[in-house]
XYZ file of C-alpha atoms in Angstrom:
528
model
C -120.330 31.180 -11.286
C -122.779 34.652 -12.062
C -121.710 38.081 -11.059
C -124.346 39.871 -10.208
C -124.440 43.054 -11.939
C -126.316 46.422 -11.326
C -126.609 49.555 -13.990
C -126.833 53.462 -12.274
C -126.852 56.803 -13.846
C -123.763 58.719 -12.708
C -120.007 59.089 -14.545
C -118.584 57.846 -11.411
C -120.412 56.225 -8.746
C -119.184 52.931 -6.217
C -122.068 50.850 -4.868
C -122.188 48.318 -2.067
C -124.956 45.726 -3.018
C -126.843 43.722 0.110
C -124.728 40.570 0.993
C -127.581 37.412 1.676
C -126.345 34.575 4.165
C -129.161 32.931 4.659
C -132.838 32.580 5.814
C -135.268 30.528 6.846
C -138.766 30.465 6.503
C -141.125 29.994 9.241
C -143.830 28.062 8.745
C -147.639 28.564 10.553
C -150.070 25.921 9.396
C -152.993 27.778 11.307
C -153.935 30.655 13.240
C -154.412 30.915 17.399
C -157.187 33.267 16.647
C -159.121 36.141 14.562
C -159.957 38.813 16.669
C -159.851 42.959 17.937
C -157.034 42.181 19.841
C -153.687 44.281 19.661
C -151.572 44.683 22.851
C -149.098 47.515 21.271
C -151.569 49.862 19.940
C -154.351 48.856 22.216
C -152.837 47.449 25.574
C -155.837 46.722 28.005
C -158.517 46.834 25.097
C -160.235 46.026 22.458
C -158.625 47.109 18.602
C -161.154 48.908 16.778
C -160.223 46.754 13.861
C -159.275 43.000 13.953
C -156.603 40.693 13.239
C -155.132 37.443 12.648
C -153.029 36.227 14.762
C -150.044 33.730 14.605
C -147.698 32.232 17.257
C -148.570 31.945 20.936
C -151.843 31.166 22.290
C -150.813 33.524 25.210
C -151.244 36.427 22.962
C -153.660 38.833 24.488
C -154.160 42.199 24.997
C -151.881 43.164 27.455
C -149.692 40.398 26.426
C -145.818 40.641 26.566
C -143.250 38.226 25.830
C -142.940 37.034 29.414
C -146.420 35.953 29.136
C -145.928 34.748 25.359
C -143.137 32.249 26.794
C -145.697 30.264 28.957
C -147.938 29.690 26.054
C -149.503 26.206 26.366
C -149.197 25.663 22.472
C -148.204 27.882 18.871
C -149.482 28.106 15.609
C -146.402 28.035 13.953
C -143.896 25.161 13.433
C -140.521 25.895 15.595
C -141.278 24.613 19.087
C -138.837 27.781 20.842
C -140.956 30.177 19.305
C -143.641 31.350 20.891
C -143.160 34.852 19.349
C -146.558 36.911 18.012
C -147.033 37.880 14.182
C -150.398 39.514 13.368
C -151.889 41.634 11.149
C -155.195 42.606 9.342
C -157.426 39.639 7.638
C -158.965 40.363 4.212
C -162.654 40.321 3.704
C -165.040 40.355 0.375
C -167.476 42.881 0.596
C -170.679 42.205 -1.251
C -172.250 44.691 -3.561
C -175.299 44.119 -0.650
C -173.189 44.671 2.199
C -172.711 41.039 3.251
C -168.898 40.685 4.412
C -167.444 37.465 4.841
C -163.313 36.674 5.534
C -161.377 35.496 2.501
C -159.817 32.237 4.044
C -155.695 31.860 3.731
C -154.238 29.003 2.468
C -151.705 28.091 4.468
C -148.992 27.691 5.789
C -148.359 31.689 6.856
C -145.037 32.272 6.724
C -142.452 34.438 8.428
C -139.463 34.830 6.627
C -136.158 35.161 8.825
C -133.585 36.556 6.437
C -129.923 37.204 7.238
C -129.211 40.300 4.549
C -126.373 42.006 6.520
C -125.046 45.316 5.002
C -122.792 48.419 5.883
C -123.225 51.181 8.676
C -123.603 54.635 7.565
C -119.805 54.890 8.732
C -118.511 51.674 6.198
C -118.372 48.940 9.215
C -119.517 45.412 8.320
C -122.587 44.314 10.388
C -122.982 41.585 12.444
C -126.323 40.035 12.923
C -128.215 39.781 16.157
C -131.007 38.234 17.514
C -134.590 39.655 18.553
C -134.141 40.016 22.423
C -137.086 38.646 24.086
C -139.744 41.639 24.460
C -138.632 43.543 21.076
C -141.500 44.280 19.153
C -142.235 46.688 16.086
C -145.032 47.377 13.659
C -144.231 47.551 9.614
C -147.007 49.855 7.689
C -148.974 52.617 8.735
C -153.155 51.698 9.959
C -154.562 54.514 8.849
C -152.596 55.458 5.199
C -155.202 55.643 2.262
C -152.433 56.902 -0.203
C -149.026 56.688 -1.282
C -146.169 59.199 -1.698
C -144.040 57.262 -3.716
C -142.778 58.663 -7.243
C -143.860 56.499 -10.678
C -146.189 53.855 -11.929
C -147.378 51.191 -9.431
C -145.736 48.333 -9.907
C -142.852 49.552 -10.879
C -139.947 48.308 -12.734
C -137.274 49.593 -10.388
C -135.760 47.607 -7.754
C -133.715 50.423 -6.046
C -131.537 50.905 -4.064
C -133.580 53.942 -2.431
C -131.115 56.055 -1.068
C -132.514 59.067 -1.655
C -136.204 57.852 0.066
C -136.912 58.682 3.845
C -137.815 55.784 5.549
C -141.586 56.381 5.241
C -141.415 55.874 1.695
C -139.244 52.986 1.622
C -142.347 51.988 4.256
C -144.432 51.735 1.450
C -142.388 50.211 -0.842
C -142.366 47.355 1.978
C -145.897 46.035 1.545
C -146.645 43.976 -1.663
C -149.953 42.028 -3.046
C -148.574 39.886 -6.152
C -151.197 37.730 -7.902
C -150.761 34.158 -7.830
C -151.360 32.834 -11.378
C -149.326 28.969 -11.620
C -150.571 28.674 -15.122
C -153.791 26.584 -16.388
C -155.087 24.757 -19.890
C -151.704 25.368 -21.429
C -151.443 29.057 -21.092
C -147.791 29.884 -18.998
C -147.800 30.773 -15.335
C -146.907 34.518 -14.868
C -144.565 34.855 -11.850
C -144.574 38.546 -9.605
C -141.799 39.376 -7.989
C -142.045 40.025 -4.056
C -142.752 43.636 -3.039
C -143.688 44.513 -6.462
C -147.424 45.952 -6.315
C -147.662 48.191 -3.288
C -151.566 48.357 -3.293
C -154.595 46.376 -3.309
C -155.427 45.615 -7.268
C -159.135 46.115 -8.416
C -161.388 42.676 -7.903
C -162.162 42.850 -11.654
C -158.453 42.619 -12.366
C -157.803 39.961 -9.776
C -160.452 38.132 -11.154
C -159.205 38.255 -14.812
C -155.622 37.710 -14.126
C -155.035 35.829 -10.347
C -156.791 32.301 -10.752
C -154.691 31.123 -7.810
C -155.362 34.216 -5.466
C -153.530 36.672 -3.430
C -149.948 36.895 -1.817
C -149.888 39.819 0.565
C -146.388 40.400 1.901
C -144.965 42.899 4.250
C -141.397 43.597 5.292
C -139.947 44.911 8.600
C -137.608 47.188 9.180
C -133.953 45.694 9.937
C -131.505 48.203 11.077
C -131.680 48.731 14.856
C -130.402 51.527 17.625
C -130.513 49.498 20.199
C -133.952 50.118 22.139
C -136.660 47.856 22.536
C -139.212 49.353 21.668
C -140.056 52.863 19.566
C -142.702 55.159 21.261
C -146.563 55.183 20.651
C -146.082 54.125 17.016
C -143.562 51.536 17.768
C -141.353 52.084 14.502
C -139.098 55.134 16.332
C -136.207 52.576 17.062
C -135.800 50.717 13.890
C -135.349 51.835 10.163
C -135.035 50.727 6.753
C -131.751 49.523 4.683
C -131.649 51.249 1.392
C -132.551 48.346 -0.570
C -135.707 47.844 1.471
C -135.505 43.985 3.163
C -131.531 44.363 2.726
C -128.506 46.826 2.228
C -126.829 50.010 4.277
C -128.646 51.394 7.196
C -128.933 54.678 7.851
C -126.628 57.367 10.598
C -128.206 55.892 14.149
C -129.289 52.753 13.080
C -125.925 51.037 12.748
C -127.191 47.696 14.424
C -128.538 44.549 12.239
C -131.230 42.600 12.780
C -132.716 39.627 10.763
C -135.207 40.886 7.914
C -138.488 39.849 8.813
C -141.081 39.437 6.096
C -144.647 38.165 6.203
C -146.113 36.508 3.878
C -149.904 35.615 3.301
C -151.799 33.868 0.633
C -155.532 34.483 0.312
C -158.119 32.936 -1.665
C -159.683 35.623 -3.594
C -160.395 32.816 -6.400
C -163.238 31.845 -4.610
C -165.034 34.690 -5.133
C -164.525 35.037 -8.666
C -167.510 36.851 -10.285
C -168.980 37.422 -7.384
C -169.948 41.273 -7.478
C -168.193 43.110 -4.626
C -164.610 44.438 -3.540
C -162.550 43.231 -1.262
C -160.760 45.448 1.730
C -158.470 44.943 5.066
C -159.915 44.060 7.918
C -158.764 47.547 9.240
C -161.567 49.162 6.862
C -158.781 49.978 3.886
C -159.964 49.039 0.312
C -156.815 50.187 -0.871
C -153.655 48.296 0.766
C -151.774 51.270 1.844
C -153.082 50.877 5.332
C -151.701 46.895 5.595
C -149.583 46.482 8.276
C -148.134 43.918 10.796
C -146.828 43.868 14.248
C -144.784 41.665 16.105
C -143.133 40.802 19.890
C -140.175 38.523 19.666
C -140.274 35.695 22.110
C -137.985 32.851 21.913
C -136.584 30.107 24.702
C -133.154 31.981 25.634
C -130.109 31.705 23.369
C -132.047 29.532 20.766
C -132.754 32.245 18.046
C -129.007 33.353 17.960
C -128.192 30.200 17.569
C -129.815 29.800 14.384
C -128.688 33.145 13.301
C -125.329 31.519 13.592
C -125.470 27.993 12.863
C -128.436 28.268 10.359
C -127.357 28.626 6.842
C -129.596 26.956 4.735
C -129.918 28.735 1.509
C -132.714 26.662 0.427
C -134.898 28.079 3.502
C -136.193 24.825 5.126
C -136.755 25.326 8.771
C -136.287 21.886 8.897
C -132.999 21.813 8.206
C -131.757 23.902 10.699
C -130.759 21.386 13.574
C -131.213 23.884 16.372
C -135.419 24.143 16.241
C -137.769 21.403 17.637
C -141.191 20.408 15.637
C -144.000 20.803 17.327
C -146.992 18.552 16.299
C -150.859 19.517 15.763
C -149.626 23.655 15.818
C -153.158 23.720 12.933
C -155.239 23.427 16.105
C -153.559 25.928 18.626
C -156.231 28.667 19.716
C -156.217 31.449 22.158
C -156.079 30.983 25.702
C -157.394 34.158 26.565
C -160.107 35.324 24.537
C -161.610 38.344 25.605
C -165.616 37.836 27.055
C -166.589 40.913 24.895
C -165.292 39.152 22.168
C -166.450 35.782 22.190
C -169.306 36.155 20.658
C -168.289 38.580 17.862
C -168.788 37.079 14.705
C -165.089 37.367 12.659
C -165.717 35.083 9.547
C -169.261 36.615 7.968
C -171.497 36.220 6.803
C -172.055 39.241 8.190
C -173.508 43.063 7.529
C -170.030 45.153 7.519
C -166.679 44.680 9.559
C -165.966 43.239 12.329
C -167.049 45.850 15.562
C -168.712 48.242 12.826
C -165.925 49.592 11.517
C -166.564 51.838 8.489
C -164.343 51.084 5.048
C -162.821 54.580 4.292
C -160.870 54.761 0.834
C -159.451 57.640 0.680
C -157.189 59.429 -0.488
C -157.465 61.213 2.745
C -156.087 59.676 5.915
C -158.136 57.324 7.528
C -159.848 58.188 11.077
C -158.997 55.782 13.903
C -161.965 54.041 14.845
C -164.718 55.344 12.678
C -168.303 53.692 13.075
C -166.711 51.245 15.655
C -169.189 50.800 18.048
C -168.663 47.560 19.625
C -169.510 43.940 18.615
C -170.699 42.906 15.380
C -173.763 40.003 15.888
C -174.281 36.167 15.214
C -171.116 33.366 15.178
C -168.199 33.641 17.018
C -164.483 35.565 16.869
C -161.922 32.768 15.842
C -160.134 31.590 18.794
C -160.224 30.885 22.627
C -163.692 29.418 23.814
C -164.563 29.247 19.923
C -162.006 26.726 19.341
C -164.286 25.157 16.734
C -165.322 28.273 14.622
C -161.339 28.801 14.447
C -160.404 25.107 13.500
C -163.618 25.540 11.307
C -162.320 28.305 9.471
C -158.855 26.561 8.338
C -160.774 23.351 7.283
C -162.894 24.911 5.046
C -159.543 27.090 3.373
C -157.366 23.524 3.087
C -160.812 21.994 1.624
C -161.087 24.506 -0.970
C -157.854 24.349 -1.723
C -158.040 20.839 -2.147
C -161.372 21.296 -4.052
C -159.341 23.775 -6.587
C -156.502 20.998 -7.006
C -158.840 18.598 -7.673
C -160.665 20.780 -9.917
C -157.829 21.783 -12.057
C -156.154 18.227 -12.465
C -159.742 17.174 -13.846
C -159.322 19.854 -17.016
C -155.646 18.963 -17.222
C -153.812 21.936 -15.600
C -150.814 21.131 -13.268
C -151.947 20.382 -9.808
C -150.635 23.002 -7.258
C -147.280 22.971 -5.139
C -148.157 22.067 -1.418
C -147.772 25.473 0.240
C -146.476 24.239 3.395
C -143.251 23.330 1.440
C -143.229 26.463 -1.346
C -141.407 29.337 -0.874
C -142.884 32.953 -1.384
C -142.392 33.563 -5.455
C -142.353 30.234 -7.528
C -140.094 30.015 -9.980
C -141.501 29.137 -13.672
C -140.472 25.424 -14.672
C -140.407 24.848 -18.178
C -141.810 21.731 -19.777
C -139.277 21.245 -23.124
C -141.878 18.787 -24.017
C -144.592 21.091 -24.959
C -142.354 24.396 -26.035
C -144.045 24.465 -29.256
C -147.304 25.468 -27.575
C -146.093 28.905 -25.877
C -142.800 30.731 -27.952
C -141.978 33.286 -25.496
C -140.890 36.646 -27.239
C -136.811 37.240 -27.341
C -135.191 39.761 -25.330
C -132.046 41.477 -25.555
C -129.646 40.980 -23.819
C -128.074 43.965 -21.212
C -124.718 44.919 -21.651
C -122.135 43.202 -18.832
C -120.313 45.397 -16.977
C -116.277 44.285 -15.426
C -116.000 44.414 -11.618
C -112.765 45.060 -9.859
C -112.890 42.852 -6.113
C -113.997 45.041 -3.353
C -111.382 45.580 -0.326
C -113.720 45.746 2.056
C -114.159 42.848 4.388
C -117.085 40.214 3.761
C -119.352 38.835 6.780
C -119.603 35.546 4.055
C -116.543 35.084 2.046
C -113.003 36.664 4.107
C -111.720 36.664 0.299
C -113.182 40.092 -0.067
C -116.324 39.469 -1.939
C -120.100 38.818 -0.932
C -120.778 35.478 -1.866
C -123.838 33.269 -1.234
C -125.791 30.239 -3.144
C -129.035 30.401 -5.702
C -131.182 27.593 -5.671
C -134.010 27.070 -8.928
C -135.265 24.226 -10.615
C -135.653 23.136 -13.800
C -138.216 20.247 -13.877
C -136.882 17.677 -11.732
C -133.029 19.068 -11.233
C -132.196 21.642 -8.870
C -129.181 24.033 -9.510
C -126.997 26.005 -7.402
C -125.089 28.416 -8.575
C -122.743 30.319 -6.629
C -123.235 34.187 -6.365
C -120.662 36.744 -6.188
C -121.631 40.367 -5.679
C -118.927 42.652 -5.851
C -118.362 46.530 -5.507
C -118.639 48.398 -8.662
C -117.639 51.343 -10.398
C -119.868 52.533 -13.092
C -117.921 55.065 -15.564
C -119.935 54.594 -18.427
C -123.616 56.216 -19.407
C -126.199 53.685 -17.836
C -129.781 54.114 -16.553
C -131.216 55.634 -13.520
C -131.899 52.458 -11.196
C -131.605 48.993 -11.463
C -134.981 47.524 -13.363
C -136.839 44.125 -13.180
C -135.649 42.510 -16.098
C -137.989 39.404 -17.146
C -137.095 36.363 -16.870
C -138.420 34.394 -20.161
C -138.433 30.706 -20.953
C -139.756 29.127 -24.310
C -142.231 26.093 -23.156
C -145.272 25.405 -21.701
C -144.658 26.435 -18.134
C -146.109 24.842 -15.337
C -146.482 25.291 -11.648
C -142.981 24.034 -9.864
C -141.129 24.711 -7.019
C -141.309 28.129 -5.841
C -138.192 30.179 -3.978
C -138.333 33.684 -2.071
C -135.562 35.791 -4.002
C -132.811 37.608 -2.128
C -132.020 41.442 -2.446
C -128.650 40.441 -3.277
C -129.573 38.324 -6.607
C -132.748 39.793 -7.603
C -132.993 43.343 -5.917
C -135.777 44.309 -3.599
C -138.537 43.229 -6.606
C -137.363 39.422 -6.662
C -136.835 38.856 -10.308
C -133.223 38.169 -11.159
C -131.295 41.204 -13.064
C -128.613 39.684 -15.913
C-alpha cells in the first residue's frame, strides 16, 4: 500500500488532496462531421470558425438535447449517449498558403472522471449526473496569450488556490507530444495538462515522432443552473487542483470531470515547411476550446456514476451502457446547404470560411476575414457522407502505414488507440537495460500522516482510498492508494512538482493509463 504524499511551503498548513473513484473513458471511433457549426455561440448560424464534431448526428445549429436524443446514429461508443463534444480541428499551414486538416487518430475520447472533493464550507460532495440540456464551453476562442505565472510546462502540479478560475482555465488545456520510443532510444512520456500551448513545428518535428495529444478539461463544480449566460462558463467553475479537488464559495455542487482528449498526426508532416494552427485561426493554443450539451436516455448516466467503478477506465466494463456497432460511419443529419459544399479537409488556400490566423499576443477579433465559404471539396458530414468516412480512412491508413513502417526498422509497433488510455505508461524491457542506463535520482524525503476525521465518499474508515493500475511488461499491478490529510510543520517547497518517473531499460511502447489528480496531481506523473 503507497501513501500519497504532497510537500508545501508553510510552518503549519492542513491540505485536503482530490479523492478519485473512478472514470471511464468514452470512446469515439469517428466523427459525425467537420464543419462551421456551433449551436451555443452561434444558434441559427453559421460559426465563423469550424469544428469537429462528436456524438449525435442530430447536432446542428440550433440543436438542443431534445433534438440530440432522436439522433438516428453517434459517433461515439455508448449507445445512451447521444450527447455533443466538439471543438476546433488542427490544420498545417504551408509556407505557400496551402492548408490542409491534420487527420486524428482515433478513437477521440471523453474522459468521465469521478474526482469528488470538499465545498468551500468542508461538506463531502456527492456526484451528479449531467441533466439532459446542460451544456458548457472549457477555453476561451479568442485568447492569444496566457496570464499564468512561470515557465511553460511547468513542473508544478498545484493545487491552485490562490488562481481565479480564468487562470486555472488555462492551465486546463494541454498539447503533450507523443513520442512511444523508436530504434532503441526510450519513449519519453508527458504528463496530461502539462504544456498549455501549441509547441513550435520545428520542435514537434524533432521530438514528437508519434504526433500530438491535445487535451482539454471542463470545469466540475456546479451551482445548479443549466446553462451560464452568453459565454456559457457563468454557472460552473474550477476545483483547485484543476480536473479534481475543493470547489469554490457558490459552486458547492459536483459534477463528473470531463476531459477531451485528441490525438493528431502532426508526424505526417514532418519536414514539411509550414506551421500548424486551430481551426479557429490560433497558431498558438491558448484559444483551444471545447463545448458540450449533455444528452443521455433518462436515468442511465447516474447510473453509471453510481454503479460504474472501474478504475481501469474500460467503458466496457461498466454493465449499464449498450455498444453500438458501425458508430466510424455516423454523419450529420442536418448539414447546413451553405455548407455542403465548403471544402473542410484542404487542400485548400487558408481556413475554412476565410478566416484569418491571428497570433497575437493581442486578443483575437471574432470573425476576422470570414467571409463565407471557402471553394472546391466538401465540409465533412451530412450529404458528404463520403468525404467524412474518407477523411477517417485515410488517418487509420496512415496510422497503419506508420505501424507498419516502424516494425520494418525494428521499433515496437504502436498500442491500438481504441484500447489506450490518455498518457502511456513507460514499460521497461529488463532484457535490453544495458542499452539505455537512466540517470539516478534522489529520493524525496517521506513525510508521516495522521488519518483525517473527515468523512470519505470512498472508504467510511476516514481516508480517501482508490486503486492504481500500471504495467510492467506483461503483469499488471494494482496498488491500493491512500491519500490522507496532512500537516506539514517542517520547511518544504512551494508546490507540489512533477517528479520523473525513471526506469533503467530499453523502454518500449506499452499500455498507456490517464493519471488521476489524486495519485499524480493535475500534471499526471506520479509524486513519491
Amino acid at each position: 500500500m503507497h501513501t500519497i504524499l504532497r510537500s508545501f511551503a508553510a510552518t503549519a498548513l492542513t491540505l485536503s488532496l482530490p479523492a478519485v473513484k473512478a472514470f471511464w473513458r468514452l470512446e469515439c471511433d469517428g466523427s459525425v462531421g467537420t464543419a462551421r457549426i456551433d449551436p451555443l455561440m452561434d444558434f441559427g448560424g453559421l460559426s465563423d470558425h469550424i469544428h469537429t464534431i462528436k456524438g449525435g448526428s442530430a447536432f446542428s445549429t440550433t440543436s438542443t438535447a431534445d433534438d440530440l436524443l432522436k439522433s438516428k446514429c453517434q459517433s461515439c461508443g455508448v449507445g445512451q449517449d447521444k450527447s455533443a463534444y466538439w471543438t476546433p480541428p488542427v490544420y498545417f499551414m504551408a509556407d505557400d498558403g496551402t492548408v490542409t486538416i491534420v487527420p486524428e487518430k482515433p478513437p477521440f475520447k471523453a474522459y468521465y472522471e469521478l474526482n469528488t472533493g470538499m465545498t468551500s464550507d468542508g461538506k463531502l460532495q456527492k456526484i451528479e449526473a449531467f441533466p439532459n440540456g446542460f451544456q458548457m464551453i472549457s477555453g476561451t476562442n479568442l485568447r492569444r496569450n496566457t496570464t499564468l505565472p512561470g515557465p511553460d510546462p511547468s513542473e508544478f502540479v498545484g493545487p491552485f488556490s490562490d488562481e481565479d478560475n480564468d487562470q486555472r482555465e488555462q492551465r486546463a488545456i494541454g498539447f503533450n507530444c507523443m513520442n512511444y520510443g523508436h530504434n532503441g532510444s526510450p519513449a519519453k512520456d508527458e504528463p496530461t495538462l502539462y504544456r498549455h500551448s501549441l509547441p513550435e513545428k520545428s520542435w514537434l518535428d524533432a521530438n514528437c515522432p508519434d504526433g500530438l495529444r491535445l487535451e482539454l478539461q471542463f470545469p466540475s463544480c456546479w451551482n445548479g443552473e443549466m446553462d451560464g449566460g452568453e459565454k456559457h462558463k457563468s454557472h460552473v467553475a474550477f476545483p483547485n487542483w484543476i480536473n479534481g479537488g475543493d470547489c469554490p464559495a457558490g459552486f458547492d455542487r459536483r459534477l463528473p470531470s470531463l476531459m477531451y482528449e485528441t490525438i493528431v498526426g502532426t508526424d505526417q508532416f514532418i519536414g514539411k515547411g509550414g506551421k500548424f494552427v486551430l481551426g479557429n485561426g490560433d497558431p498558438t493554443g491558448y484559444g483551444y476550446h471545447g463545448d458540450f450539451i449533455a444528452a443521455w436516455d433518462d436515468g442511465v448516466l447516474q447510473q453509471a456514476v453510481e454503479q460504474c467503478t472501474d478504475m481501469g477506465g474500460e467503458m466496457r466494463s461498466c454493465g449499464v451502457f449498450e455498444f453500438p456497432e458501425n458508430t466510424a460511419s455516423c454523419t450529420l443529419e442536418n448539414l447546413p446547404s451553405e455548407l455542403k459544399d465548403e471544402n473542410a479537409e484542404g487542400p485548400m488556400q487558408g481556413l475554412p470560411g476565410g478566416l484569418e490566423v491571428q497570433p497575437g499576443p493581442d486578443q483575437a477579433q471574432k470573425g476576422k476575414g470570414a467571409t463565407g465559404s471557402s471553394s472546391g471539396g466538401k465540409s465533412s458530414g451530412g450529404s458528404s457522407k463520403g468525404s467524412d468516412t474518407g477523411s477517417y480512412v485515410s488517418s487509420a491508413a496512415a496510422a497503419s502505414s506508420s505501424s507498419s513502417s516502424s516494425s520494418s526498422s525494428g521499433s515496437p509497433a504502436p498500442v491500438d488507440d481504441k484500447k489506450a488510455g490518455g498518457v502511456f505508461a513507460q514499460v521497461k524491457n529488463d532484457a535490453n537495460a544495458a542499452e539505455y542506463q537512466a540517470p539516478a535520482l534522489a529520493p524525496p524525503a517521506r513525510v508521516t500522516t495522521s488519518p483525517p476525521t473527515g468523512p470519505s465518499s470512498v472508504d467510511q474508515g476516514g481516508s480517501f482510498v482508490s486503486t492504481e493500475v500500471y504495467t510492467d511488461g506483461r503483469v499488471v499491478h494494482e496498488n491500493k492508494i491512500v491519500v490522507q490529510e496532512v500537516t506539514v510543520t517542517s520547511e518544504v517547497v512551494a508546490k507540489a512538482k512533477r517528479t520523473p518517473e525513471v526506469q533503467a531499460g530499453k523502454v518500449k511502447r506499452g499500455h498507456r493509463h490517464h493519471h488521476h489528480p489524486m495519485q499524480h496531481g493535475v500534471g499526471g506523473r506520479r509524486l513519491r
